[in-house]
CSV table of C-alpha atoms in Angstrom, one decimal:
chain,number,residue,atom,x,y,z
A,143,UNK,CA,0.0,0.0,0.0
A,144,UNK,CA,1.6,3.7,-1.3
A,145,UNK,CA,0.9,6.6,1.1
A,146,UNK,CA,1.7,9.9,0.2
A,147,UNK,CA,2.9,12.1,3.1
A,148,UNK,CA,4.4,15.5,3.2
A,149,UNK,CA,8.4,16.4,3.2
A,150,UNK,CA,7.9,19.5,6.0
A,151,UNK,CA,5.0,18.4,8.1
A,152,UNK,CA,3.3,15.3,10.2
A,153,UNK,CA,4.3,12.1,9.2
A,154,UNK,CA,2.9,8.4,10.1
A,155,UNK,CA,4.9,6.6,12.6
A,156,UNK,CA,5.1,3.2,14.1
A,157,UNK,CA,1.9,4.2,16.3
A,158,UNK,CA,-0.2,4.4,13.6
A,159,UNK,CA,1.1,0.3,12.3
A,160,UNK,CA,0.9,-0.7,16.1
A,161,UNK,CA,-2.7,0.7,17.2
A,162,UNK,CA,-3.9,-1.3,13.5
A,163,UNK,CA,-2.8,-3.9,15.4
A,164,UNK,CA,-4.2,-3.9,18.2
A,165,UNK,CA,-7.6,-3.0,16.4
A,166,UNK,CA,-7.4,-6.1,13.9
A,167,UNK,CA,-6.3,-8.6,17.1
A,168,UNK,CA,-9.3,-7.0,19.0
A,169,UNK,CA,-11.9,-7.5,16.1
A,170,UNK,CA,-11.0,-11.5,15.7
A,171,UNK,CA,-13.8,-12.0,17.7
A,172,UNK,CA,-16.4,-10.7,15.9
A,173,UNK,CA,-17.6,-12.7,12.4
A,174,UNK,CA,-19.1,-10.0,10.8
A,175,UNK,CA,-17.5,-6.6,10.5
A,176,UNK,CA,-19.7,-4.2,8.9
A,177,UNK,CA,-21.3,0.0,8.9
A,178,UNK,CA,-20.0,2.9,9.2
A,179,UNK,CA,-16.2,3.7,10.4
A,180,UNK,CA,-15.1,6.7,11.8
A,181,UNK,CA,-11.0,7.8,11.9
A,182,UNK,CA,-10.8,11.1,14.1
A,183,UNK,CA,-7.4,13.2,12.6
A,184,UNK,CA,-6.8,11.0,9.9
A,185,UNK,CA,-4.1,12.8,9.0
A,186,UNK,CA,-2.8,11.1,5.9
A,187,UNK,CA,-5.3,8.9,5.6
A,188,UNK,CA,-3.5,5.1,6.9
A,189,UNK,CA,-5.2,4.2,9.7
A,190,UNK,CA,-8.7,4.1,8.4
A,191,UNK,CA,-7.6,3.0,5.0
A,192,UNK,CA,-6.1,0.1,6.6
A,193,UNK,CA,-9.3,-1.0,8.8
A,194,UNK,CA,-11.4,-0.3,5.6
A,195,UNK,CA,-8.5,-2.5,3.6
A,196,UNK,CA,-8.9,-5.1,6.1
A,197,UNK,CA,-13.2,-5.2,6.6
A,198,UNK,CA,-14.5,-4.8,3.3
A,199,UNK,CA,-18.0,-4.2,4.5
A,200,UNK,CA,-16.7,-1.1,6.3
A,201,UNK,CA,-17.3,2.3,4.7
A,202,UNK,CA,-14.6,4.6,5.7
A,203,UNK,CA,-15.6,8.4,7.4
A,204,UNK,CA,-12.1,10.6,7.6
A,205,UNK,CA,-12.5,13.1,9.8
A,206,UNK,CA,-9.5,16.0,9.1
A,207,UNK,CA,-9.0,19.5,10.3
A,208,UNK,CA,-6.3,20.7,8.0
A,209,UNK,CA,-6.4,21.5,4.3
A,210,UNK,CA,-3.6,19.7,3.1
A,211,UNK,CA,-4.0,16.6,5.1
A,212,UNK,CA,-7.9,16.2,3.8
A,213,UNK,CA,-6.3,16.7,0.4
A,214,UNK,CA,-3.8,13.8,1.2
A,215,UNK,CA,-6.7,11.5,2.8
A,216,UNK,CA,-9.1,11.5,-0.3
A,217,UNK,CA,-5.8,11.1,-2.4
A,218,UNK,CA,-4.7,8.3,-0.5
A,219,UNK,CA,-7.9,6.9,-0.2
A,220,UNK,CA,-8.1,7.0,-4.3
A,221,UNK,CA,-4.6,5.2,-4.8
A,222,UNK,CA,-5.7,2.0,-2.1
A,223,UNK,CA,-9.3,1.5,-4.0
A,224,UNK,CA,-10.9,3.2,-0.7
A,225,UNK,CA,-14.4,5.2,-1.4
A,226,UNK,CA,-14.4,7.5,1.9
A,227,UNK,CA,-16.3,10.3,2.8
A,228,UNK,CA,-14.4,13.4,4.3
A,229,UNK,CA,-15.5,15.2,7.1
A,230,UNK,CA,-13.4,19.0,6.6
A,231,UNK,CA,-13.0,20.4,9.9
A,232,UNK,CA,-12.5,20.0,13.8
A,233,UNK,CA,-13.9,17.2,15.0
A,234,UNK,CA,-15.1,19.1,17.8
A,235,UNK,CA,-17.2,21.2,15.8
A,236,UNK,CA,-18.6,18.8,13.0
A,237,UNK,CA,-22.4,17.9,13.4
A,238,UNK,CA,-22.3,14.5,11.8
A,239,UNK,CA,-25.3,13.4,10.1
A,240,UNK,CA,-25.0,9.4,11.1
A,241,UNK,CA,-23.4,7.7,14.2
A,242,UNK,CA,-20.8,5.0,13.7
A,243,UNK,CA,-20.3,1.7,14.6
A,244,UNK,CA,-16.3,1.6,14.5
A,245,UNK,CA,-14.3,4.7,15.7
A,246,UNK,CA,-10.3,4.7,15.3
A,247,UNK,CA,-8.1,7.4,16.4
A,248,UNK,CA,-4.5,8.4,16.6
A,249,UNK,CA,-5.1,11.8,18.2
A,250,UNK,CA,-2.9,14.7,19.3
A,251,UNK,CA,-1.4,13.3,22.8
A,252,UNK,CA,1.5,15.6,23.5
A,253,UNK,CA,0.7,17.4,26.9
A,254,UNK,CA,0.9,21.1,25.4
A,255,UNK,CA,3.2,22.2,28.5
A,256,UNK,CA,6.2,20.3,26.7
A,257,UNK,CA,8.4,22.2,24.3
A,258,UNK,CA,6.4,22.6,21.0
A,259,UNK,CA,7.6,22.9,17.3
A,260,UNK,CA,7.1,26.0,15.4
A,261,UNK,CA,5.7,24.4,12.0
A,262,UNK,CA,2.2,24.6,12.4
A,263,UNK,CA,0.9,21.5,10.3
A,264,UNK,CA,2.7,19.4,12.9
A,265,UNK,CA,1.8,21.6,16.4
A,266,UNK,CA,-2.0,20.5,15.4
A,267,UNK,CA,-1.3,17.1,14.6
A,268,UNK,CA,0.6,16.4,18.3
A,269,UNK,CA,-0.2,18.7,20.7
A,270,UNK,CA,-3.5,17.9,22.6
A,271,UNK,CA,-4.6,21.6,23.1
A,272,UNK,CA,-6.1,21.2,19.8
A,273,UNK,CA,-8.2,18.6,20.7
A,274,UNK,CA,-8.4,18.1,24.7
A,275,UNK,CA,-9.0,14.2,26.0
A,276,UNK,CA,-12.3,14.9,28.0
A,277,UNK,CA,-13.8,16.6,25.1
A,278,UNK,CA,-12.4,14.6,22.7
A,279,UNK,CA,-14.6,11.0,24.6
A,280,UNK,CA,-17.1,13.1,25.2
A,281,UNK,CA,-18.0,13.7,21.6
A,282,UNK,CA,-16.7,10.1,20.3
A,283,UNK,CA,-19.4,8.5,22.8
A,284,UNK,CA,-22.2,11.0,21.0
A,285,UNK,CA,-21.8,9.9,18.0
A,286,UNK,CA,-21.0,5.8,18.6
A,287,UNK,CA,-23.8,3.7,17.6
A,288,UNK,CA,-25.0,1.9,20.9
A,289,UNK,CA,-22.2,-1.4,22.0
A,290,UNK,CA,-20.2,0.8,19.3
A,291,UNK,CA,-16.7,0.1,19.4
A,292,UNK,CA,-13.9,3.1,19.9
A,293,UNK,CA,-10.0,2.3,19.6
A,294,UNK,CA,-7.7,5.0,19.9
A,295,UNK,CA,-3.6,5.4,21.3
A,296,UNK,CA,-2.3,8.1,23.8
A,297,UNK,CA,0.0,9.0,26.3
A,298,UNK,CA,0.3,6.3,29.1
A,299,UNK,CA,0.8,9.1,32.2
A,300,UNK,CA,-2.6,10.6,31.1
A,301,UNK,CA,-4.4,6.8,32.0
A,302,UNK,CA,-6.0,8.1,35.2
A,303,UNK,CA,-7.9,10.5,33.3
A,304,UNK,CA,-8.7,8.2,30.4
A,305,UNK,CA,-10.1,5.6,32.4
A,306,UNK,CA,-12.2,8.6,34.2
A,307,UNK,CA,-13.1,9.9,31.3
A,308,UNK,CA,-14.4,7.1,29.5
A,309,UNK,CA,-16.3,5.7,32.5
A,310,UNK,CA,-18.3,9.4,32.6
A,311,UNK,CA,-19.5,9.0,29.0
A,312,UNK,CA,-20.7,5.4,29.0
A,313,UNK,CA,-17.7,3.9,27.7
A,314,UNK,CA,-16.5,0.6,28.7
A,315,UNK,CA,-12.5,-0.1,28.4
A,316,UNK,CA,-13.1,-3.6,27.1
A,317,UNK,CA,-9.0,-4.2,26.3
A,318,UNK,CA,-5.5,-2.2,26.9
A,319,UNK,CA,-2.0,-2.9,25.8
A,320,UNK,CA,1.2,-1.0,26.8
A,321,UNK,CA,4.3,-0.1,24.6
A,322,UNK,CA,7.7,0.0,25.9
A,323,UNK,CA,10.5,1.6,23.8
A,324,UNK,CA,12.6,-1.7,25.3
A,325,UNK,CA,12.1,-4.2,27.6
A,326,UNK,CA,14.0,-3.1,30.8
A,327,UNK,CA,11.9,0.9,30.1
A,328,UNK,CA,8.6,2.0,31.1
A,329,UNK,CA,5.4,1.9,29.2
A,330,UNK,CA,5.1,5.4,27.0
A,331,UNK,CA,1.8,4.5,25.0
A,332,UNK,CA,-1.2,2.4,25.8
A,333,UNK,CA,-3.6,1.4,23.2
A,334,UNK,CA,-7.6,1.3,24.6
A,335,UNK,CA,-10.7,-0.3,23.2
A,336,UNK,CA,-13.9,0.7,24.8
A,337,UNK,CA,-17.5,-0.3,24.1
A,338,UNK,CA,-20.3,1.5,24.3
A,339,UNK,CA,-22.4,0.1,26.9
A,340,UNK,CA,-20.4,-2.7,27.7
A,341,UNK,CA,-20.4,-4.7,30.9
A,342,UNK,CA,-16.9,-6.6,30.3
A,343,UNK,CA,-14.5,-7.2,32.0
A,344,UNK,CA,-11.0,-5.6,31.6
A,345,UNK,CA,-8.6,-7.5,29.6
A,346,UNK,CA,-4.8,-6.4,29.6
A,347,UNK,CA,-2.9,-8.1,26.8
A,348,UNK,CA,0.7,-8.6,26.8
A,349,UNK,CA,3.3,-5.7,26.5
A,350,UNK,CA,4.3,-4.5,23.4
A,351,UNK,CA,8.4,-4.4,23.4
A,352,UNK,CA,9.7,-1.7,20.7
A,353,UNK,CA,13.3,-2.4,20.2
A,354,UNK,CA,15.7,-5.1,21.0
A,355,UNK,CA,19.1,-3.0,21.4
A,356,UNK,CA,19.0,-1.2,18.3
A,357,UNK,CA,17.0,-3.1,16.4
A,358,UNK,CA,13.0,-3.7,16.1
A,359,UNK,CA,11.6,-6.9,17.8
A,360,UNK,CA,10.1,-9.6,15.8
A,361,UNK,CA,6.9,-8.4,17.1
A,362,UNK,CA,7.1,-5.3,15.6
A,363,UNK,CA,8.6,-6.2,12.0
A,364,UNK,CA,6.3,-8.9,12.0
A,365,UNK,CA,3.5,-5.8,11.9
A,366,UNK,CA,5.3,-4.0,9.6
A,367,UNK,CA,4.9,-6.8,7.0
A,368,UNK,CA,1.5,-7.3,8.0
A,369,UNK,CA,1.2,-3.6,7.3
A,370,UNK,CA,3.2,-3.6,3.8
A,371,UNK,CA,2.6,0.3,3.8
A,372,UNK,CA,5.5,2.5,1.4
A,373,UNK,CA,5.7,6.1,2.1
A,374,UNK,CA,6.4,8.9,-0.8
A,375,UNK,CA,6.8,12.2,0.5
A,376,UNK,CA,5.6,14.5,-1.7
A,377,UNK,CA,5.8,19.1,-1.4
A,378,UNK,CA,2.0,20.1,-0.5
């Protein structure tokens, strides 16, 4: 799969590749994928292109606050055989005409008190000031379809509040998994599924180990492949 990204702002990372992941061994369960799917800051366009890849009875909704990256969402969405439907604008502020079944995020999780870039395209795309956490679940739980599934990534030091948050707006955290940059380091990023409605129990699944010395873990390669994404970065 080609994705075009841009040479001087945001690019995908291994997040993006990990959280599909983590979606895909979270769905196994369920025969029938189908509906509406929701990516919040899609960004280029990869994580719901993937899920919509994978679950051919999805149809993909990318939801994109800047310009250039809604321009690079449809494009990449043309390239990868995906019809979607863009939603312009701040996530915050869109009043969506359906609710979803699936929503997938890989929002802005940098704390904004930490030292922040200058370029603009990328500030929006990290830095959680531009779309706060409670706000953020607050609006994701409006518009999920009842036992609606949400998956998203952030920050592990901001858990308290995630698990808060979601509780308030009748969100379930069904399954979590950590990533450590190596094995002897803490976690720095856990990935949540929540259900709307749900009664389950929590499951934690094993850590996700980053590198091994220098080097990425099986693990991780082994999602790579899975992932078979190439990146061309193009002036927008």
């Amino acid at each position: 799969m080609v994705f075009y990204q841009p040479k001087d702002g945001y690019c995908y990372n291994s997040d993006t590749h990990i959280l599909f992941n983590f979606i895909t061994l979270n769905l196994q369960k369920f025969k029938n994928i189908q509906g509406e799917l929701l990516d919040i800051g899609s960004g280029s366009g990869i994580l719901g292109i993937l899920v919509a890849t994978k679950y051919k009875k999805l149809h993909l909704n990318s939801c994109e606050i800047q310009d250039d990256f809604a321009f690079l969402t449809k494009k990449n969405g043309t390239i990868n055989n995906i019809n979607l439907t863009i939603h312009q604008g701040s996530f915050l502020d869109i009043d969506f005409d359906k609710q979803f079944d699936i929503v997938v995020s890989n929002p802005p999780f940098y704390p904004s008190s930490v030292v922040q870039t200058q370029n603009q395209n990328i500030k929006i795309a990290r830095y959680n000031d531009n779309l706060p956490l409670k706000e953020f679940i607050c609006k994701t739980s409006k518009i999920l379809k009842p036992q609606g599934k949400f998956f998203f990534c952030y920050d592990v030091k901001l858990l308290n509040d995630i698990i808060i948050f979601l509780k308030q707006n009748n969100l379930n955290i069904e399954t979590i998994q950590f990533l450590h940059p190596k094995n002897d380091k803490k976690a720095t990023l856990v990935m949540v599924y929540a259900r709307k409605n749900s009664k389950s129990l929590m499951e934690i699944l094993p850590p996700m180990i980053m590198f091994d010395n220098d080097k990425f873990t099986k693990e991780i390669e082994d999602i790579y492949n899975m992932c078979n994404t190439h990146s061309i970065k193009v002036e927008i």
